[in-house]
PDB file of C-alpha atoms and ligand atoms in Angstrom:
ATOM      1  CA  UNK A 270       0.000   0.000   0.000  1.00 49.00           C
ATOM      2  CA  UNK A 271       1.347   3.697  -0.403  1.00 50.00           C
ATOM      3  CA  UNK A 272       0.875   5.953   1.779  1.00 53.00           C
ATOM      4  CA  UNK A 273      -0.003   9.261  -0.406  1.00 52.00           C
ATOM      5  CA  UNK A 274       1.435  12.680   0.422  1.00 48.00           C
ATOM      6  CA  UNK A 275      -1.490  15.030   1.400  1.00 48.00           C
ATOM      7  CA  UNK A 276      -1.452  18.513   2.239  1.00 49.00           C
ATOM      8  CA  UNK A 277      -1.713  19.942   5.629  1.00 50.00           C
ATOM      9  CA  UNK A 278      -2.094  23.444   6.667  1.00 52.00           C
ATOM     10  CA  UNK A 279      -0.639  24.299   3.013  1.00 52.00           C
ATOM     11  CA  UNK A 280       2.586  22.277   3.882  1.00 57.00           C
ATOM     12  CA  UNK A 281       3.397  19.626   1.349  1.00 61.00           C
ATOM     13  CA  UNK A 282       4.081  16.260   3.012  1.00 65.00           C
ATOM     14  CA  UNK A 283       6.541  14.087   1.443  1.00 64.00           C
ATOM     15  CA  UNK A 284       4.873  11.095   0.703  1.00 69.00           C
ATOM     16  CA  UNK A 285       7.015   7.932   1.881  1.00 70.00           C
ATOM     17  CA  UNK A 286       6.133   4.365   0.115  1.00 79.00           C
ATOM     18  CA  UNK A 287       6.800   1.671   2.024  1.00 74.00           C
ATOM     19  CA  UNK A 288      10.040   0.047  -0.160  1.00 76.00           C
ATOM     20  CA  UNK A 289      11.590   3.599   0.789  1.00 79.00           C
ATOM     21  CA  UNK A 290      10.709   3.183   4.820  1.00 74.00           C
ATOM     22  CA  UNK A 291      12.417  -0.675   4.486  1.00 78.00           C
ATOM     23  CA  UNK A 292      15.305   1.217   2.668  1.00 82.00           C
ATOM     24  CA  UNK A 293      15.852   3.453   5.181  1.00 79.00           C
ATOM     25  CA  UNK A 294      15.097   1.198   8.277  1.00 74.00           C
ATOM     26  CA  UNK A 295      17.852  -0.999   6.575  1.00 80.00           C
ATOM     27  CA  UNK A 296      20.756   1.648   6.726  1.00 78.00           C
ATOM     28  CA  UNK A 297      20.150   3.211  10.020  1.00 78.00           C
ATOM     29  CA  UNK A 298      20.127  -0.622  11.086  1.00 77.00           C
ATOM     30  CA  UNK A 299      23.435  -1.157   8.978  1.00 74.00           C
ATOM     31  CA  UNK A 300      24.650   2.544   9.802  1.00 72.00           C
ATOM     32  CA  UNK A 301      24.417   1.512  13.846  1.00 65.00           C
ATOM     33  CA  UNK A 302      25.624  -2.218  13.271  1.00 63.00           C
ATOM     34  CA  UNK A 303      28.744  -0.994  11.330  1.00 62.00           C
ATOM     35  CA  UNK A 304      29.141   1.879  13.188  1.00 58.00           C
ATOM     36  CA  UNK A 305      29.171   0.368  16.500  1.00 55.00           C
ATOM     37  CA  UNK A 306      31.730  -2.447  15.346  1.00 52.00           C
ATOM     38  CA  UNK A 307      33.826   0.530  13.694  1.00 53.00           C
ATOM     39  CA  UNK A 308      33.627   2.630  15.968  1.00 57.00           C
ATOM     40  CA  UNK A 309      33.089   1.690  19.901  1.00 81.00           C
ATOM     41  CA  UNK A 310      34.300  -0.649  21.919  1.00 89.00           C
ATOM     42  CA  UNK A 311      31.729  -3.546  23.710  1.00 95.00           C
ATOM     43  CA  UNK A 312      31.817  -4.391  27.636  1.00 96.00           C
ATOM     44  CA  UNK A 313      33.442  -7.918  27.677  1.00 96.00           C
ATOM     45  CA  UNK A 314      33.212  -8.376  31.419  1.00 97.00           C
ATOM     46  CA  UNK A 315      33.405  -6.072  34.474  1.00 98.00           C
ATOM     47  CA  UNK A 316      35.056  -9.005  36.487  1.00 98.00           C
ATOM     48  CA  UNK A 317      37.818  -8.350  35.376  1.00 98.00           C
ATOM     49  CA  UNK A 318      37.423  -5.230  33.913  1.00 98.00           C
ATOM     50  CA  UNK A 319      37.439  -5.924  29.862  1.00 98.00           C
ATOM     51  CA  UNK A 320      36.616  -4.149  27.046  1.00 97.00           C
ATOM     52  CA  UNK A 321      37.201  -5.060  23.301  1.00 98.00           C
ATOM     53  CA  UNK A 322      37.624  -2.836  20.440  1.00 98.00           C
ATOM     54  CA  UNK A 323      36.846  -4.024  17.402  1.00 97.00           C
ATOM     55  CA  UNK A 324      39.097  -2.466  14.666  1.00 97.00           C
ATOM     56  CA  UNK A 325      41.724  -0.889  15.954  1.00 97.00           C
ATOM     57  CA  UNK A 326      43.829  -0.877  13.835  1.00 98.00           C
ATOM     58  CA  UNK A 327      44.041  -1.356  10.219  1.00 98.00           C
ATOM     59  CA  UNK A 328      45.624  -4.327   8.373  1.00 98.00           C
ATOM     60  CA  UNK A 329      48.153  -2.036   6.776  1.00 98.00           C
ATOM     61  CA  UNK A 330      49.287  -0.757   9.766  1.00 98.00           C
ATOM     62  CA  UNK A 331      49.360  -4.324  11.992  1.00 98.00           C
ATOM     63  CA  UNK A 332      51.612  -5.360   9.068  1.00 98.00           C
ATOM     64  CA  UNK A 333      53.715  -2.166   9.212  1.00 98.00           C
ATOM     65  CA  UNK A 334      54.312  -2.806  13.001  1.00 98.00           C
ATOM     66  CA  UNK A 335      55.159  -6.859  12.053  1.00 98.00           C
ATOM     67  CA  UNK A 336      57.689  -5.797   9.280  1.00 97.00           C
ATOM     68  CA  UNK A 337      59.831  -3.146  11.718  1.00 97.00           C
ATOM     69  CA  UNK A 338      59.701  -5.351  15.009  1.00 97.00           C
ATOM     70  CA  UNK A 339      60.197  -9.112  13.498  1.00 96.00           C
ATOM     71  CA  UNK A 340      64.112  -8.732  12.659  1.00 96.00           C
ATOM     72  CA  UNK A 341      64.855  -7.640  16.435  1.00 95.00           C
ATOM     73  CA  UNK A 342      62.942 -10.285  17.925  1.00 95.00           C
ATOM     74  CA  UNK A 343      64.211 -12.021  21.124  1.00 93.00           C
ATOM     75  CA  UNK A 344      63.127 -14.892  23.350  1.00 90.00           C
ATOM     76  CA  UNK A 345      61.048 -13.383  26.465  1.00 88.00           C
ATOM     77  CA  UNK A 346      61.636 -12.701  29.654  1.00 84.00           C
ATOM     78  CA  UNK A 347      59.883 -12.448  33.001  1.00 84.00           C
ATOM     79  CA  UNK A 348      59.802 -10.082  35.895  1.00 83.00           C
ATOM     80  CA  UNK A 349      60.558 -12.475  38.453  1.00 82.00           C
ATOM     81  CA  UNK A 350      59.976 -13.046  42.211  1.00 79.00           C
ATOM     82  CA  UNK A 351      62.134 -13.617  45.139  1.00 79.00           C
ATOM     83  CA  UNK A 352      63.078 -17.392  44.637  1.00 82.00           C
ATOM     84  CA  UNK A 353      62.263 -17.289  40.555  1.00 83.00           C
ATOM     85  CA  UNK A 354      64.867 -17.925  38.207  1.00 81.00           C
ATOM     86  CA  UNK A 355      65.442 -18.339  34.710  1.00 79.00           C
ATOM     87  CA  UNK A 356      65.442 -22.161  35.207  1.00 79.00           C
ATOM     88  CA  UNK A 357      62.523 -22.614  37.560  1.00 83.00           C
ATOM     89  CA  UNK A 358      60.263 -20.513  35.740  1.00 82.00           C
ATOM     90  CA  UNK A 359      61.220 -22.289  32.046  1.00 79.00           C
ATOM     91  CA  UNK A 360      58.159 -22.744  29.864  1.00 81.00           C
ATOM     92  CA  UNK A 361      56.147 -20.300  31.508  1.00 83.00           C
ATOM     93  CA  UNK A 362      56.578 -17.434  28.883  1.00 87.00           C
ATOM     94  CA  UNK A 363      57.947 -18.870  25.456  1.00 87.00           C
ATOM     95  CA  UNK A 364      57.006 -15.764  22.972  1.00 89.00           C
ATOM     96  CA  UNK A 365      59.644 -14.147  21.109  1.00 93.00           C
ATOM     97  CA  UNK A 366      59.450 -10.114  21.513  1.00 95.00           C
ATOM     98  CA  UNK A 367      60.914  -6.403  21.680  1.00 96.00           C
ATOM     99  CA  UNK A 368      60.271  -3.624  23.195  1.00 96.00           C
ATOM    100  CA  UNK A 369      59.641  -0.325  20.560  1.00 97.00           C
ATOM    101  CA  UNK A 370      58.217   3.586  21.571  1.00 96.00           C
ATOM    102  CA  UNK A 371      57.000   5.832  19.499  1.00 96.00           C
ATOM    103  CA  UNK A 372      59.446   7.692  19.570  1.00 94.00           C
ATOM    104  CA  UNK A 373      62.011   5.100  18.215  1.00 96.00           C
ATOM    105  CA  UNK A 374      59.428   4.569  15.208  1.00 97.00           C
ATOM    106  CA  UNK A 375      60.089   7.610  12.583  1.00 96.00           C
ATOM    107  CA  UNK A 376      57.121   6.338  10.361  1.00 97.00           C
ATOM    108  CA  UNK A 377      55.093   7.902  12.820  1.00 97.00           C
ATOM    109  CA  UNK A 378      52.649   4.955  13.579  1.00 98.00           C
ATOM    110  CA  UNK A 379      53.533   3.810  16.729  1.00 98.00           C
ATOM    111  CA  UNK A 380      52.504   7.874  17.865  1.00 97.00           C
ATOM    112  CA  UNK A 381      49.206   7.278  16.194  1.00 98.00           C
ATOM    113  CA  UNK A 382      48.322   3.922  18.436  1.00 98.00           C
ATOM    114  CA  UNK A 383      49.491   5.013  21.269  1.00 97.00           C
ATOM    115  CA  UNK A 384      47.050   8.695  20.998  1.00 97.00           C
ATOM    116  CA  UNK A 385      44.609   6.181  20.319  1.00 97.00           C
ATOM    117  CA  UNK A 386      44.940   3.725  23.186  1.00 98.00           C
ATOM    118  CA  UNK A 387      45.036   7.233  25.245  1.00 97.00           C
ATOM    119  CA  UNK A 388      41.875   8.114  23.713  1.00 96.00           C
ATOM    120  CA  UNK A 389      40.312   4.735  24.712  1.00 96.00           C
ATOM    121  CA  UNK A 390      41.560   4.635  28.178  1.00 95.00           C
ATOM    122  CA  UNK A 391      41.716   8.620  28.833  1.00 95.00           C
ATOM    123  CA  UNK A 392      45.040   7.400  30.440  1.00 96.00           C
ATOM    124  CA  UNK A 393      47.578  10.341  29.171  1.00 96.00           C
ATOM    125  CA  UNK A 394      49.922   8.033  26.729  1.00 95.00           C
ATOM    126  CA  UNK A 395      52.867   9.394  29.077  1.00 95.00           C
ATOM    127  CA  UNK A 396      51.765   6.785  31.259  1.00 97.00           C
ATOM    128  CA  UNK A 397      52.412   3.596  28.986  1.00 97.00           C
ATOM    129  CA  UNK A 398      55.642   1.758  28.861  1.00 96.00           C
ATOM    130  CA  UNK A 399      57.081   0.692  25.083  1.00 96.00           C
ATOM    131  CA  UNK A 400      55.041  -1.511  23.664  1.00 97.00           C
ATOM    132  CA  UNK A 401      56.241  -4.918  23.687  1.00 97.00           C
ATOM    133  CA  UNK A 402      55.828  -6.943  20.577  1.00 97.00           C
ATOM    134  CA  UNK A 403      55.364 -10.242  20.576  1.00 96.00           C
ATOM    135  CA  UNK A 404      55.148 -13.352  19.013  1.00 97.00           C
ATOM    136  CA  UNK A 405      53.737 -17.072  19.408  1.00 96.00           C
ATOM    137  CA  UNK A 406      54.762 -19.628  17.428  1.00 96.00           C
ATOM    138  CA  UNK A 407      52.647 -23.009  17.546  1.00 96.00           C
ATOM    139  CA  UNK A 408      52.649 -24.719  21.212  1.00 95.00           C
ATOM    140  CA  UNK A 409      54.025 -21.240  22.656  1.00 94.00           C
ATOM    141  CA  UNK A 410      52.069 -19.435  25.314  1.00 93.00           C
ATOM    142  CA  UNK A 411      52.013 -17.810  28.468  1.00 92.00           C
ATOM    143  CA  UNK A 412      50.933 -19.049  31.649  1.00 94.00           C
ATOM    144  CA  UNK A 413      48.271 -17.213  33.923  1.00 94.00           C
ATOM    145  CA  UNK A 414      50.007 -14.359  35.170  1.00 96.00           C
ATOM    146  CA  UNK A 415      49.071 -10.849  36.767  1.00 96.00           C
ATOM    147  CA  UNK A 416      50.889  -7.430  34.356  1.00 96.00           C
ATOM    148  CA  UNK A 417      51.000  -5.685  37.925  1.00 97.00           C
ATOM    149  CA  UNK A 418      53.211  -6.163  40.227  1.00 95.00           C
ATOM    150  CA  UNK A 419      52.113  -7.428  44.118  1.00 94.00           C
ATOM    151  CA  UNK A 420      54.522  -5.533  46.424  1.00 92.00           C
ATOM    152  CA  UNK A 421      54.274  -8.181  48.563  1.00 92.00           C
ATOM    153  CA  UNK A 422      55.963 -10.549  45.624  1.00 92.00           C
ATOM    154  CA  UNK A 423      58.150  -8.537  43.904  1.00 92.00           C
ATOM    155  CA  UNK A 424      58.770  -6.223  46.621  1.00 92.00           C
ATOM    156  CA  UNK A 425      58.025  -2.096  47.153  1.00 91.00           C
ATOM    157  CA  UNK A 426      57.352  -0.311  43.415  1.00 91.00           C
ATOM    158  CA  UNK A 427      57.615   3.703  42.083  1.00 92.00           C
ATOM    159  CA  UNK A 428      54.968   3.000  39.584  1.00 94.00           C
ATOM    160  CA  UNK A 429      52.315   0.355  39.390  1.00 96.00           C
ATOM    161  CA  UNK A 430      50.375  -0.726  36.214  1.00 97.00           C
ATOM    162  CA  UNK A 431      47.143   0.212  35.698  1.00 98.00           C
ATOM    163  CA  UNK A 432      45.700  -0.767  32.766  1.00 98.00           C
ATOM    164  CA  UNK A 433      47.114  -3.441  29.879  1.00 98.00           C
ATOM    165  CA  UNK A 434      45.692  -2.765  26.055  1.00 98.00           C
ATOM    166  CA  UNK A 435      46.496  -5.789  23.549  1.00 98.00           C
ATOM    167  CA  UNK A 436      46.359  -5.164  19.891  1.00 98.00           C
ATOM    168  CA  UNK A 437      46.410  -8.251  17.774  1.00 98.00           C
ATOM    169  CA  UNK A 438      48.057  -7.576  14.448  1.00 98.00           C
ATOM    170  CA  UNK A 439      47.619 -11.329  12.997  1.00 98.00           C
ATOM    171  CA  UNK A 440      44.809 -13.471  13.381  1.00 98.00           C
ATOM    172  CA  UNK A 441      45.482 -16.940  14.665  1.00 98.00           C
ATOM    173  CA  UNK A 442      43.798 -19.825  13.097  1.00 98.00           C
ATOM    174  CA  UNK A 443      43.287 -21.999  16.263  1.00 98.00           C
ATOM    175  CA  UNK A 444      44.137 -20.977  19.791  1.00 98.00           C
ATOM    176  CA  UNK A 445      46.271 -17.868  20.717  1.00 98.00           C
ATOM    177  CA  UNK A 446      43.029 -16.951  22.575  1.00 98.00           C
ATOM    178  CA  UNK A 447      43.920 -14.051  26.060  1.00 98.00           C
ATOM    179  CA  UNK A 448      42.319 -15.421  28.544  1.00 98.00           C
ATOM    180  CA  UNK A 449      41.193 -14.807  31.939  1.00 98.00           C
ATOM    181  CA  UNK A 450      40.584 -17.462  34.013  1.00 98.00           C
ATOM    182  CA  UNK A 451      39.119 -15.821  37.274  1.00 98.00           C
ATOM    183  CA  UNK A 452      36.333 -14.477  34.801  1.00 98.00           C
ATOM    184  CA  UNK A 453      32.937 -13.615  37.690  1.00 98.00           C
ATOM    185  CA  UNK A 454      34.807 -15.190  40.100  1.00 97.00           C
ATOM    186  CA  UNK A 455      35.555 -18.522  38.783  1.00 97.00           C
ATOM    187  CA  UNK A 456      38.347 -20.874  39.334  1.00 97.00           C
ATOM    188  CA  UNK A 457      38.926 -19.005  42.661  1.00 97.00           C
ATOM    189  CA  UNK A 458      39.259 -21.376  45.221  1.00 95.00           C
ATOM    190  CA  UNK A 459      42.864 -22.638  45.077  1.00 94.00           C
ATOM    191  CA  UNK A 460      42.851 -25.342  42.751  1.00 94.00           C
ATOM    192  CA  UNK A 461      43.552 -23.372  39.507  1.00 95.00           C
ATOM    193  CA  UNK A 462      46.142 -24.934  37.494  1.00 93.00           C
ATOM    194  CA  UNK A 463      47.800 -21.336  35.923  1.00 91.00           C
ATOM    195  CA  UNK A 464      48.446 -23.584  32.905  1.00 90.00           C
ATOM    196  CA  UNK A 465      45.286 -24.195  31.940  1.00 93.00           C
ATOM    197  CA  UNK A 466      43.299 -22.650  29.089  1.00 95.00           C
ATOM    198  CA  UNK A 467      40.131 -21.681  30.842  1.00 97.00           C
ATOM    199  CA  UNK A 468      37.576 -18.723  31.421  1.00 97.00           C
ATOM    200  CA  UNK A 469      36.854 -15.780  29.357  1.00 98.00           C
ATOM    201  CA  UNK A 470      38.913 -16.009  25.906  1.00 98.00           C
ATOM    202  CA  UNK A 471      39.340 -13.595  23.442  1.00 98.00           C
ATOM    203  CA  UNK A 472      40.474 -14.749  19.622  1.00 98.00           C
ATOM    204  CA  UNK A 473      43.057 -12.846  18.282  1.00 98.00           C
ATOM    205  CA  UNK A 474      41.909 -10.855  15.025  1.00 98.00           C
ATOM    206  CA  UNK A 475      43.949  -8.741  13.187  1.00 98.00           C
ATOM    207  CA  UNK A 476      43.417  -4.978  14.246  1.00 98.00           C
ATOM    208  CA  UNK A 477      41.278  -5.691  17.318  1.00 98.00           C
ATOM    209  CA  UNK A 478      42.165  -4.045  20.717  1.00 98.00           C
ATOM    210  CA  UNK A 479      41.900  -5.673  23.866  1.00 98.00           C
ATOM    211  CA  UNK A 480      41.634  -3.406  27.395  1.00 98.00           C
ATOM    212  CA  UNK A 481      41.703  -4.470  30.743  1.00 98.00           C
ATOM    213  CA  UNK A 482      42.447  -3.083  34.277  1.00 98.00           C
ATOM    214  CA  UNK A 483      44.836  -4.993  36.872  1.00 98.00           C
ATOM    215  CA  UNK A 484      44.180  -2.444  39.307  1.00 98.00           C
ATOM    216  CA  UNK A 485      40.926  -1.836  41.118  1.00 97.00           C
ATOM    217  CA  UNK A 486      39.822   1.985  41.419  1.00 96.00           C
ATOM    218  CA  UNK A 487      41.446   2.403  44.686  1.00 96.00           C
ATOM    219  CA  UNK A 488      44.657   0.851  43.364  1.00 94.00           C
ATOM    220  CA  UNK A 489      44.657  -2.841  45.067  1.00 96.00           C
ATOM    221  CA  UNK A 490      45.052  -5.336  42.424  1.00 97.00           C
ATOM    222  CA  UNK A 491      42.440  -7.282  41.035  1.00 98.00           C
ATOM    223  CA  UNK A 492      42.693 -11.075  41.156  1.00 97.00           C
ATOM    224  CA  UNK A 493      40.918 -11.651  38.853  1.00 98.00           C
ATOM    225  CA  UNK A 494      42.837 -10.045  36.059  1.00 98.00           C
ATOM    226  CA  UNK A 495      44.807 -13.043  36.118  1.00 98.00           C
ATOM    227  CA  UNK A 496      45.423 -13.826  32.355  1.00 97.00           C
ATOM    228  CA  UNK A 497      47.732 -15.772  29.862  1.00 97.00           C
ATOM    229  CA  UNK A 498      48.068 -16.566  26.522  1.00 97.00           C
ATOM    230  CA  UNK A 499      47.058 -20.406  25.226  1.00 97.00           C
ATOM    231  CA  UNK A 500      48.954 -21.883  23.487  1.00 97.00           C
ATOM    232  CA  UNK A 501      49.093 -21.447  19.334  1.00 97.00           C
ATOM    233  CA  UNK A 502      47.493 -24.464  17.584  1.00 97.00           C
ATOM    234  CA  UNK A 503      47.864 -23.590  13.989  1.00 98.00           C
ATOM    235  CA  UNK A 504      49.092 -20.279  12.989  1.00 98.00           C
ATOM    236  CA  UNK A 505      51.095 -17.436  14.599  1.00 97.00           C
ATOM    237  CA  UNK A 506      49.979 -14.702  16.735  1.00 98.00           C
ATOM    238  CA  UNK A 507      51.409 -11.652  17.326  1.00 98.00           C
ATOM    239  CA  UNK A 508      50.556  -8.599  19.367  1.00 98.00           C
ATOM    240  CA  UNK A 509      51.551  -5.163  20.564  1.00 98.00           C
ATOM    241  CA  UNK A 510      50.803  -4.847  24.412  1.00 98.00           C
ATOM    242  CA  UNK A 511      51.009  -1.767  26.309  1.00 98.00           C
ATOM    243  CA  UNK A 512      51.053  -1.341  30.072  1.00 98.00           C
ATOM    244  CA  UNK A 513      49.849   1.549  31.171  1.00 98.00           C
ATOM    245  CA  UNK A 514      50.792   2.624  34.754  1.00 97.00           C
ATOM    246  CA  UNK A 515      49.853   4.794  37.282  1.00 96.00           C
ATOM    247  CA  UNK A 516      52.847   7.047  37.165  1.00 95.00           C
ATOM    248  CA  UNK A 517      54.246   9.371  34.060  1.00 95.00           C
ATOM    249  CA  UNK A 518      56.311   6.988  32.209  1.00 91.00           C
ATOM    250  CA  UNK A 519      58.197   9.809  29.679  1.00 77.00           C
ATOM    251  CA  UNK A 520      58.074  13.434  30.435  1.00 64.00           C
ATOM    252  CA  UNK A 521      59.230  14.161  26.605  1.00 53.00           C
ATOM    253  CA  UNK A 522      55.898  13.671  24.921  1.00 47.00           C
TER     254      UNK A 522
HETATM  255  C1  LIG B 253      39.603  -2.159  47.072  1.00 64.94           C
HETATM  256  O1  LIG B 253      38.504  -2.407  46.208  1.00 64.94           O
HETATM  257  C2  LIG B 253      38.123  -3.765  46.086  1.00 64.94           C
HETATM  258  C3  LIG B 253      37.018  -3.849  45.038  1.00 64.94           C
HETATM  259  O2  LIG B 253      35.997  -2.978  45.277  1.00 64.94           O
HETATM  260  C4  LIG B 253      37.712  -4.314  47.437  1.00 64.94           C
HETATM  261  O3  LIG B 253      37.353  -5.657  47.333  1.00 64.94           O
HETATM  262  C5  LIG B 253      38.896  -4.165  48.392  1.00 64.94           C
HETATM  263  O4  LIG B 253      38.514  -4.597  49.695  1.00 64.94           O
HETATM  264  C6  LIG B 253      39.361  -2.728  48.452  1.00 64.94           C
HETATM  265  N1  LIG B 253      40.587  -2.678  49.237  1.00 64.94           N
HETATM  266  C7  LIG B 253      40.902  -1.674  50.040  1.00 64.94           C
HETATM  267  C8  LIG B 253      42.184  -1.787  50.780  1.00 64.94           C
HETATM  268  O5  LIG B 253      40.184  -0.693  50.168  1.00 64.94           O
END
């Protein structure tokens, strides 16, 4: 049926038939579905405190960040606690990775992230570290771990993380997935094995940003933003991860 355009206290109505409503019912509903996935960032979980932004980062520029990290590559390392050593702690963390700022990149990129990771967190990007590159080969991963560090482990610190964003530049085929194992509360009482795969995951897709807080607002640390990395099953993943602590990290920028 079409609705016909009458007139109304002498003003013309434009008459709207109803293959022009669907049509524009359709791109408002594309316009908001494509918009939100663009453009915002969706509420994982608020135990821990997640959030997931689809998008990022472009393709191009993922593969820009691959191409000036992967010839400096290194086996890493781990922050460790009183009693840890490199042999007692082997297997735990098997990525390869560097360490890069912005400020080391001339291109200009690594700037543009880490404005917009400042923009998503309203942290000031003086705050983050370097962002440390990484990547998993198949059957590397890294065990269920806390970013901040627990005075009472690692003993009294100037600056605490905050915040840790994750952006994946390569998609993994199968595993790869961040997880977080303490997800609502779960896991909690004792028995978690930190090698185990379970919990909240989140698949690594090229360009997507992952946020989440280790710290509570009044600075304790959340236990349950416990995470790791499973292990690669087919594929290689690599992201750029930025800690973002409490205290100004650079004073030049
Ligand atoms: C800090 O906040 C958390 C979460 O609200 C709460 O469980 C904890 O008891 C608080 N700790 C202190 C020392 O205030």
């Amino acid at each position: 049926m079409k609705i016909k355009g009458s007139k109304i206290g002498g003003a013309k109505r434009i008459s709207l038939g109803l293959p022009s409503i669907f049509l524009l019912c359709l791109f408002f509903f594309l316009a908001g579905f494509f918009g939100s996935s663009l453009f915002s960032q969706q509420i994982l979980s608020w135990i821990p405190r997640a959030l997931f932004f689809p998008n990022f980062a472009t393709a191009e520029q993922c593969e820009s960040i691959i191409k000036m990290t992967k010839p400096h590559l290194k086996p890493s390392k781990l922050a460790f606690r009183q009693g840890e050593t490199a042999e007692n702690t082997k297997g735990t963390r098997t990525s390869s990775g560097m360490f890069i700022s912005a400020s080391e990149d001339s291109t200009g990129l690594l700037d543009q992230i880490d404005a917009k990771i400042a923009k998503a967190t309203m942290i000031p990007k003086n705050h983050g570290e370097s962002f440390n590159v990484l990547r998993y080969e198949i059957g590397q991963r890294y065990h269920s771990h806390y970013d901040a560090f627990n005075p009472a482990e690692y003993g009294p610190q100037k600056s605490q993380r905050v915040a840790s964003f994750l952006l994946y530049l390569s998609d993994v085929e199968e595993g790869g997935e961040t997880m977080f194992p303490f997800e609502n509360g779960q896991n909690m009482d004792g028995n978690y094995d930190y090698r185990k795969c379970i919990g909240l995951k989140v698949k690594p897709r090229r360009g997507d940003g992952l946020l989440f807080y280790s710290l509570f607002p009044n600075g304790t640390i959340d236990p349950t933003s416990l995470h790791g990395s499973c292990p690669v099953i087919e594929g290689e993943k690599w992201v750029a991860t930025k800690w973002i602590r409490d205290q100004v990290q650079f004073q030049d920028y």
